[in-house]
Short mmCIF file of N, CA and C in Angstrom, two decimals:
data_model
loop_
_atom_site.label_atom_id
_atom_site.label_comp_id
_atom_site.label_asym_id
_atom_site.label_seq_id
_atom_site.Cartn_x
_atom_site.Cartn_y
_atom_site.Cartn_z
N MET K 29 0.75 -1.12 -0.14
CA MET K 29 0.16 0.11 -0.06
C MET K 29 0.81 1.17 -0.16
N ALA K 30 0.39 2.42 -0.89
CA ALA K 30 1.02 3.93 -0.72
C ALA K 30 0.27 4.64 -0.50
N ILE K 31 0.48 5.78 -0.35
CA ILE K 31 -0.21 7.05 0.20
C ILE K 31 0.37 8.20 -0.91
N PHE K 32 -0.54 8.78 -1.48
CA PHE K 32 -0.40 9.88 -2.41
C PHE K 32 -0.65 10.94 -2.09
N LEU K 33 -0.98 12.18 -2.50
CA LEU K 33 -1.70 13.20 -2.50
C LEU K 33 -1.96 13.84 -3.68
N ILE K 34 -3.36 13.72 -3.93
CA ILE K 34 -4.00 13.99 -5.21
C ILE K 34 -4.66 15.37 -5.36
N ASP K 35 -4.88 16.26 -6.52
CA ASP K 35 -5.73 17.04 -6.77
C ASP K 35 -7.57 16.86 -6.50
N LEU K 36 -7.81 17.52 -6.08
CA LEU K 36 -9.46 17.51 -5.96
C LEU K 36 -10.25 18.31 -6.87
N PRO K 37 -10.16 18.43 -8.19
CA PRO K 37 -11.04 19.77 -8.84
C PRO K 37 -12.60 19.70 -8.44
N PRO K 38 -13.10 20.45 -8.70
CA PRO K 38 -14.18 20.69 -8.22
C PRO K 38 -15.36 19.96 -8.62
N ASN K 39 -15.44 19.11 -9.78
CA ASN K 39 -16.17 17.78 -10.30
C ASN K 39 -15.31 16.82 -9.26
N ASP K 40 -14.19 16.53 -9.27
CA ASP K 40 -14.10 15.33 -8.37
C ASP K 40 -14.01 15.69 -7.15
N MET K 41 -14.28 16.51 -6.12
CA MET K 41 -15.19 16.88 -5.03
C MET K 41 -16.09 16.95 -5.17
N GLN K 42 -16.79 17.14 -5.79
CA GLN K 42 -18.42 16.91 -5.49
C GLN K 42 -18.74 15.48 -5.60
N ARG K 43 -18.28 14.70 -7.01
CA ARG K 43 -18.33 13.19 -6.70
C ARG K 43 -17.75 12.87 -5.50
N ARG K 44 -16.87 12.95 -5.07
CA ARG K 44 -16.39 12.66 -3.62
C ARG K 44 -16.74 13.19 -2.51
N LEU K 45 -18.03 14.08 -2.36
CA LEU K 45 -18.32 14.85 -1.08
C LEU K 45 -18.56 14.06 -0.35
N GLY K 46 -19.31 12.92 -0.38
CA GLY K 46 -19.80 11.64 1.06
C GLY K 46 -18.72 11.59 1.91
N ASP K 47 -17.67 11.42 0.69
CA ASP K 47 -16.34 10.49 1.52
C ASP K 47 -15.76 11.26 2.24
N ALA K 48 -15.59 12.98 1.46
CA ALA K 48 -14.71 13.64 2.13
C ALA K 48 -15.54 13.95 3.38
N LEU K 49 -16.81 14.20 3.43
CA LEU K 49 -17.27 14.85 4.80
C LEU K 49 -17.06 13.70 5.65
N THR K 50 -17.22 12.43 5.29
CA THR K 50 -16.89 11.42 6.65
C THR K 50 -15.44 11.47 7.13
N VAL K 51 -14.50 11.84 6.14
CA VAL K 51 -13.58 12.17 6.76
C VAL K 51 -13.11 12.98 7.81
N TYR K 52 -13.66 14.26 7.34
CA TYR K 52 -13.64 15.40 8.15
C TYR K 52 -14.63 15.49 9.24
N VAL K 53 -15.48 15.04 9.11
CA VAL K 53 -16.70 14.75 10.56
C VAL K 53 -15.66 13.56 11.47
N ASP K 54 -15.24 12.51 11.10
CA ASP K 54 -14.06 11.60 11.99
C ASP K 54 -12.99 12.64 12.27
N ALA K 55 -12.44 13.08 12.09
CA ALA K 55 -11.14 14.11 12.03
C ALA K 55 -11.72 14.96 13.15
N MET K 56 -12.54 15.63 13.04
CA MET K 56 -12.81 16.49 13.87
C MET K 56 -13.98 16.04 15.11
N ARG K 57 -14.36 14.70 14.92
CA ARG K 57 -15.13 14.21 15.99
C ARG K 57 -16.31 14.77 16.32
N TYR K 58 -17.14 15.31 15.04
CA TYR K 58 -18.19 15.79 15.20
C TYR K 58 -19.28 14.57 15.36
N PRO K 59 -20.62 14.82 15.77
CA PRO K 59 -21.41 13.67 15.45
C PRO K 59 -21.94 13.25 14.22
N ARG K 60 -22.18 11.90 14.21
CA ARG K 60 -22.90 11.59 12.94
C ARG K 60 -23.98 12.48 12.84
N GLY K 61 -24.22 12.80 11.16
CA GLY K 61 -25.28 13.53 10.72
C GLY K 61 -24.78 14.81 10.42
N THR K 62 -23.62 15.36 10.90
CA THR K 62 -22.60 16.64 10.56
C THR K 62 -22.49 16.49 8.63
N GLU K 63 -22.46 15.32 8.61
CA GLU K 63 -21.89 15.22 6.99
C GLU K 63 -23.34 16.25 6.04
N ALA K 64 -24.68 15.68 6.79
CA ALA K 64 -25.76 16.24 5.85
C ALA K 64 -26.03 17.95 6.12
N GLN K 65 -25.30 18.19 7.39
CA GLN K 65 -25.64 19.71 7.51
C GLN K 65 -24.50 20.65 7.00
N ARG K 66 -23.54 20.22 6.37
CA ARG K 66 -22.19 20.76 6.13
C ARG K 66 -22.28 20.35 4.49
N ALA K 67 -23.24 19.78 4.06
CA ALA K 67 -22.71 19.12 2.69
C ALA K 67 -23.07 20.42 1.78
N GLY K 68 -23.97 21.03 2.13
CA GLY K 68 -24.75 22.37 1.33
C GLY K 68 -23.47 23.53 1.23
N MET K 69 -22.95 23.48 2.32
CA MET K 69 -21.98 24.87 2.60
C MET K 69 -21.08 24.58 1.85
N TRP K 70 -20.57 22.90 1.94
CA TRP K 70 -18.97 22.75 0.92
C TRP K 70 -19.69 22.64 -0.44
N LEU K 71 -20.52 22.36 -1.20
CA LEU K 71 -21.14 22.75 -2.49
C LEU K 71 -21.05 23.73 -2.85
N GLU K 72 -21.46 25.12 -2.26
CA GLU K 72 -21.27 26.10 -2.07
C GLU K 72 -19.84 26.73 -2.14
N HIS K 73 -19.15 26.24 -1.35
CA HIS K 73 -17.32 26.40 -1.10
C HIS K 73 -17.03 26.22 -2.40
N ILE K 74 -17.02 24.83 -3.20
CA ILE K 74 -16.94 24.57 -4.35
C ILE K 74 -16.90 25.41 -5.30
N ARG K 75 -18.00 26.32 -5.46
CA ARG K 75 -18.12 27.15 -6.20
C ARG K 75 -17.41 28.58 -6.24
N ARG K 76 -16.77 28.53 -5.08
CA ARG K 76 -16.07 29.83 -5.12
C ARG K 76 -14.95 29.97 -5.94
N ARG K 77 -14.44 31.65 -6.39
CA ARG K 77 -13.77 31.71 -7.35
C ARG K 77 -12.50 31.38 -6.68
N GLY K 78 -11.54 30.60 -7.33
CA GLY K 78 -10.09 30.05 -6.43
C GLY K 78 -10.10 29.07 -5.80
N TRP K 79 -11.06 28.49 -5.74
CA TRP K 79 -11.49 27.49 -4.72
C TRP K 79 -10.15 26.09 -5.33
N GLN K 80 -9.57 25.62 -4.23
CA GLN K 80 -8.92 24.14 -4.76
C GLN K 80 -8.65 23.42 -3.60
N GLY K 81 -8.77 22.01 -4.06
CA GLY K 81 -9.23 21.11 -3.31
C GLY K 81 -7.56 19.91 -3.34
N VAL K 82 -7.63 19.09 -1.99
CA VAL K 82 -6.30 18.00 -2.19
C VAL K 82 -7.27 16.63 -1.37
N GLY K 83 -6.58 15.97 -1.70
CA GLY K 83 -7.29 14.62 -0.92
C GLY K 83 -5.72 14.03 -0.89
N VAL K 84 -5.92 12.69 0.33
CA VAL K 84 -5.03 12.11 0.23
C VAL K 84 -5.39 10.36 0.51
N VAL K 85 -4.71 9.89 -0.53
CA VAL K 85 -5.55 8.67 -0.79
C VAL K 85 -4.41 7.44 -0.89
N GLU K 86 -4.89 6.04 -0.40
CA GLU K 86 -4.24 5.02 -0.04
C GLU K 86 -4.50 4.03 -1.56
N THR K 87 -3.72 3.18 -2.00
CA THR K 87 -3.72 2.47 -2.84
C THR K 87 -2.35 1.41 -3.19
N ASP K 88 -2.88 0.17 -3.67
CA ASP K 88 -1.59 -0.39 -3.96
C ASP K 88 -1.10 0.25 -5.04
N ALA K 89 0.37 0.38 -5.15
CA ALA K 89 1.11 0.68 -5.91
C ALA K 89 2.28 -0.17 -6.09
N ALA K 90 2.79 -0.04 -7.54
CA ALA K 90 3.87 -0.95 -8.02
C ALA K 90 4.93 -0.54 -7.81
N GLU K 91 6.30 -1.02 -7.16
CA GLU K 91 7.35 -0.81 -6.75
C GLU K 91 8.24 -0.81 -8.00
N ALA K 92 8.76 0.33 -8.15
CA ALA K 92 9.56 0.35 -9.49
C ALA K 92 11.02 0.38 -8.85
N ALA K 93 12.25 0.27 -9.44
CA ALA K 93 13.63 0.29 -9.21
C ALA K 93 13.63 1.91 -8.49
N GLY K 94 13.69 2.11 -7.56
CA GLY K 94 14.28 3.53 -6.93
C GLY K 94 13.27 3.97 -6.46
N GLY K 95 12.12 3.21 -6.25
CA GLY K 95 10.86 4.11 -5.65
C GLY K 95 9.56 3.27 -5.85
N ILE K 96 8.25 4.04 -5.74
CA ILE K 96 7.12 3.61 -5.78
C ILE K 96 6.83 4.16 -7.00
N GLU K 97 5.86 3.34 -7.88
CA GLU K 97 5.45 3.80 -9.06
C GLU K 97 3.84 4.42 -9.04
N SER K 98 3.69 5.54 -9.46
CA SER K 98 2.45 6.12 -9.18
C SER K 98 1.13 5.31 -10.31
N PRO K 99 0.06 5.29 -9.49
CA PRO K 99 -0.98 4.46 -10.35
C PRO K 99 -1.38 5.50 -11.30
N PRO K 100 -2.51 5.11 -12.24
CA PRO K 100 -2.87 6.02 -13.31
C PRO K 100 -4.25 6.68 -12.64
N ALA K 101 -4.12 7.89 -12.84
CA ALA K 101 -4.64 8.98 -12.76
C ALA K 101 -6.36 8.46 -12.21
N ASP K 102 -7.09 7.32 -13.13
CA ASP K 102 -8.34 7.09 -12.67
C ASP K 102 -8.36 6.27 -11.31
N GLU K 103 -7.10 5.36 -11.28
CA GLU K 103 -6.92 4.62 -9.99
C GLU K 103 -6.87 5.36 -8.75
N LEU K 104 -5.94 6.58 -8.80
CA LEU K 104 -6.24 7.21 -7.93
C LEU K 104 -6.98 8.16 -7.46
N SER K 105 -7.86 8.57 -8.58
CA SER K 105 -9.27 9.06 -8.06
C SER K 105 -10.31 8.66 -7.78
N ASN K 106 -10.33 7.19 -7.69
CA ASN K 106 -11.27 6.25 -6.89
C ASN K 106 -10.77 5.46 -5.74
N ALA K 107 -9.26 5.83 -5.51
CA ALA K 107 -8.98 5.17 -4.52
C ALA K 107 -9.42 5.66 -3.00
N PRO K 108 -9.53 5.01 -1.79
CA PRO K 108 -9.99 5.51 -0.31
C PRO K 108 -9.44 6.62 -0.14
N LEU K 109 -10.30 7.64 0.07
CA LEU K 109 -10.08 8.73 0.66
C LEU K 109 -9.69 8.87 2.27
N LEU K 110 -8.65 9.35 2.55
CA LEU K 110 -8.07 9.32 3.84
C LEU K 110 -7.79 10.85 4.80
N GLY K 111 -7.67 11.54 3.85
CA GLY K 111 -7.83 13.14 4.30
C GLY K 111 -8.39 14.11 3.41
N VAL K 112 -8.56 15.31 3.26
CA VAL K 112 -9.00 16.15 2.33
C VAL K 112 -8.96 17.59 2.91
N ALA K 113 -8.53 18.25 2.29
CA ALA K 113 -8.48 20.10 2.49
C ALA K 113 -8.80 20.76 1.48
N TYR K 114 -9.13 21.74 1.67
CA TYR K 114 -9.41 22.70 0.53
C TYR K 114 -9.33 24.30 0.96
N GLY K 115 -9.24 24.91 0.03
CA GLY K 115 -9.40 26.77 0.74
C GLY K 115 -9.82 27.29 -0.90
N TYR K 116 -9.93 28.61 -0.67
CA TYR K 116 -10.34 29.36 -1.33
C TYR K 116 -10.15 31.06 -0.95
N PRO K 117 -9.54 32.03 -2.09
CA PRO K 117 -9.55 33.60 -1.21
C PRO K 117 -10.31 33.97 -0.55
N GLY K 118 -10.60 34.21 0.49
CA GLY K 118 -11.56 35.18 1.49
C GLY K 118 -12.21 36.40 0.58
N ALA K 119 -12.93 36.89 0.99
CA ALA K 119 -13.73 38.37 0.53
C ALA K 119 -14.58 38.77 1.14
N PRO K 120 -14.95 40.23 1.27
CA PRO K 120 -15.97 40.85 2.48
C PRO K 120 -17.23 39.84 2.03
N GLY K 121 -17.56 39.89 3.63
CA GLY K 121 -18.56 39.38 3.50
C GLY K 121 -18.86 37.66 3.84
N GLN K 122 -17.60 37.59 3.54
CA GLN K 122 -17.47 35.71 3.80
C GLN K 122 -17.27 35.52 5.64
N TRP K 123 -18.09 34.28 6.32
CA TRP K 123 -17.77 34.40 7.45
C TRP K 123 -16.41 34.21 8.29
N TRP K 124 -15.57 33.48 7.73
CA TRP K 124 -13.86 33.55 8.03
C TRP K 124 -13.26 34.91 8.10
N GLN K 125 -13.68 35.48 6.98
CA GLN K 125 -12.77 37.04 6.68
C GLN K 125 -13.42 37.85 7.33
N GLN K 126 -15.11 37.67 8.15
CA GLN K 126 -15.06 38.67 9.08
C GLN K 126 -14.70 38.29 10.65
N GLN K 127 -14.59 36.94 10.38
CA GLN K 127 -13.68 36.54 11.96
C GLN K 127 -12.17 36.96 11.98
N VAL K 128 -11.57 37.01 11.09
CA VAL K 128 -10.12 37.46 10.90
C VAL K 128 -10.02 39.12 11.05
N VAL K 129 -10.68 39.72 10.71
CA VAL K 129 -11.19 41.57 10.71
C VAL K 129 -11.63 41.47 11.94
N LEU K 130 -12.50 40.79 12.96
CA LEU K 130 -12.79 40.95 14.13
C LEU K 130 -11.66 40.82 15.45
N GLY K 131 -10.94 39.76 14.61
CA GLY K 131 -9.31 39.60 15.50
C GLY K 131 -8.98 40.65 15.59
N MET K 132 -8.28 40.73 14.35
CA MET K 132 -7.37 41.77 14.02
C MET K 132 -7.81 43.35 15.09
N GLN K 133 -9.29 43.33 14.49
CA GLN K 133 -9.28 44.97 15.63
C GLN K 133 -9.43 44.73 16.90
N ARG K 134 -9.77 43.09 17.40
CA ARG K 134 -9.64 43.32 19.23
C ARG K 134 -7.99 43.09 19.28
N GLY K 135 -7.08 43.37 18.69
CA GLY K 135 -5.65 43.33 18.74
C GLY K 135 -5.14 44.18 18.51
N GLY K 136 -5.94 45.14 17.91
CA GLY K 136 -5.44 46.50 17.60
C GLY K 136 -4.92 46.90 16.47
N SER K 137 -4.74 45.73 15.63
CA SER K 137 -4.26 46.09 14.15
C SER K 137 -5.74 46.37 13.59
N PRO K 138 -5.10 47.17 12.52
CA PRO K 138 -6.23 47.71 11.42
C PRO K 138 -6.37 46.51 10.37
N PRO K 139 -7.54 46.42 10.06
CA PRO K 139 -8.04 45.29 9.33
C PRO K 139 -7.43 45.50 7.92
#
């Protein structure tokens, strides 16, 4: 078995949303059912300008001389998902941007 970091473009993230949310809920130790509550928000995030996602997958990989040979892209895109991360540029009015501005103001810094 070998672990690979893969890009998760928006269409792949949408296709694997259930798996990604399961990984997220397990990692955060949120109660079951949180997946359904977060799905709409994640879908909205995926549509934001500049969104990028990555996943960590585990798959059988052939050993080549000097290392592990990467499996074909279609195999990686369907391999079990072990980890997930995504991000996008913030913008005024978004929750996280508001939290950062408030934190900076509380710390005496200009936003």
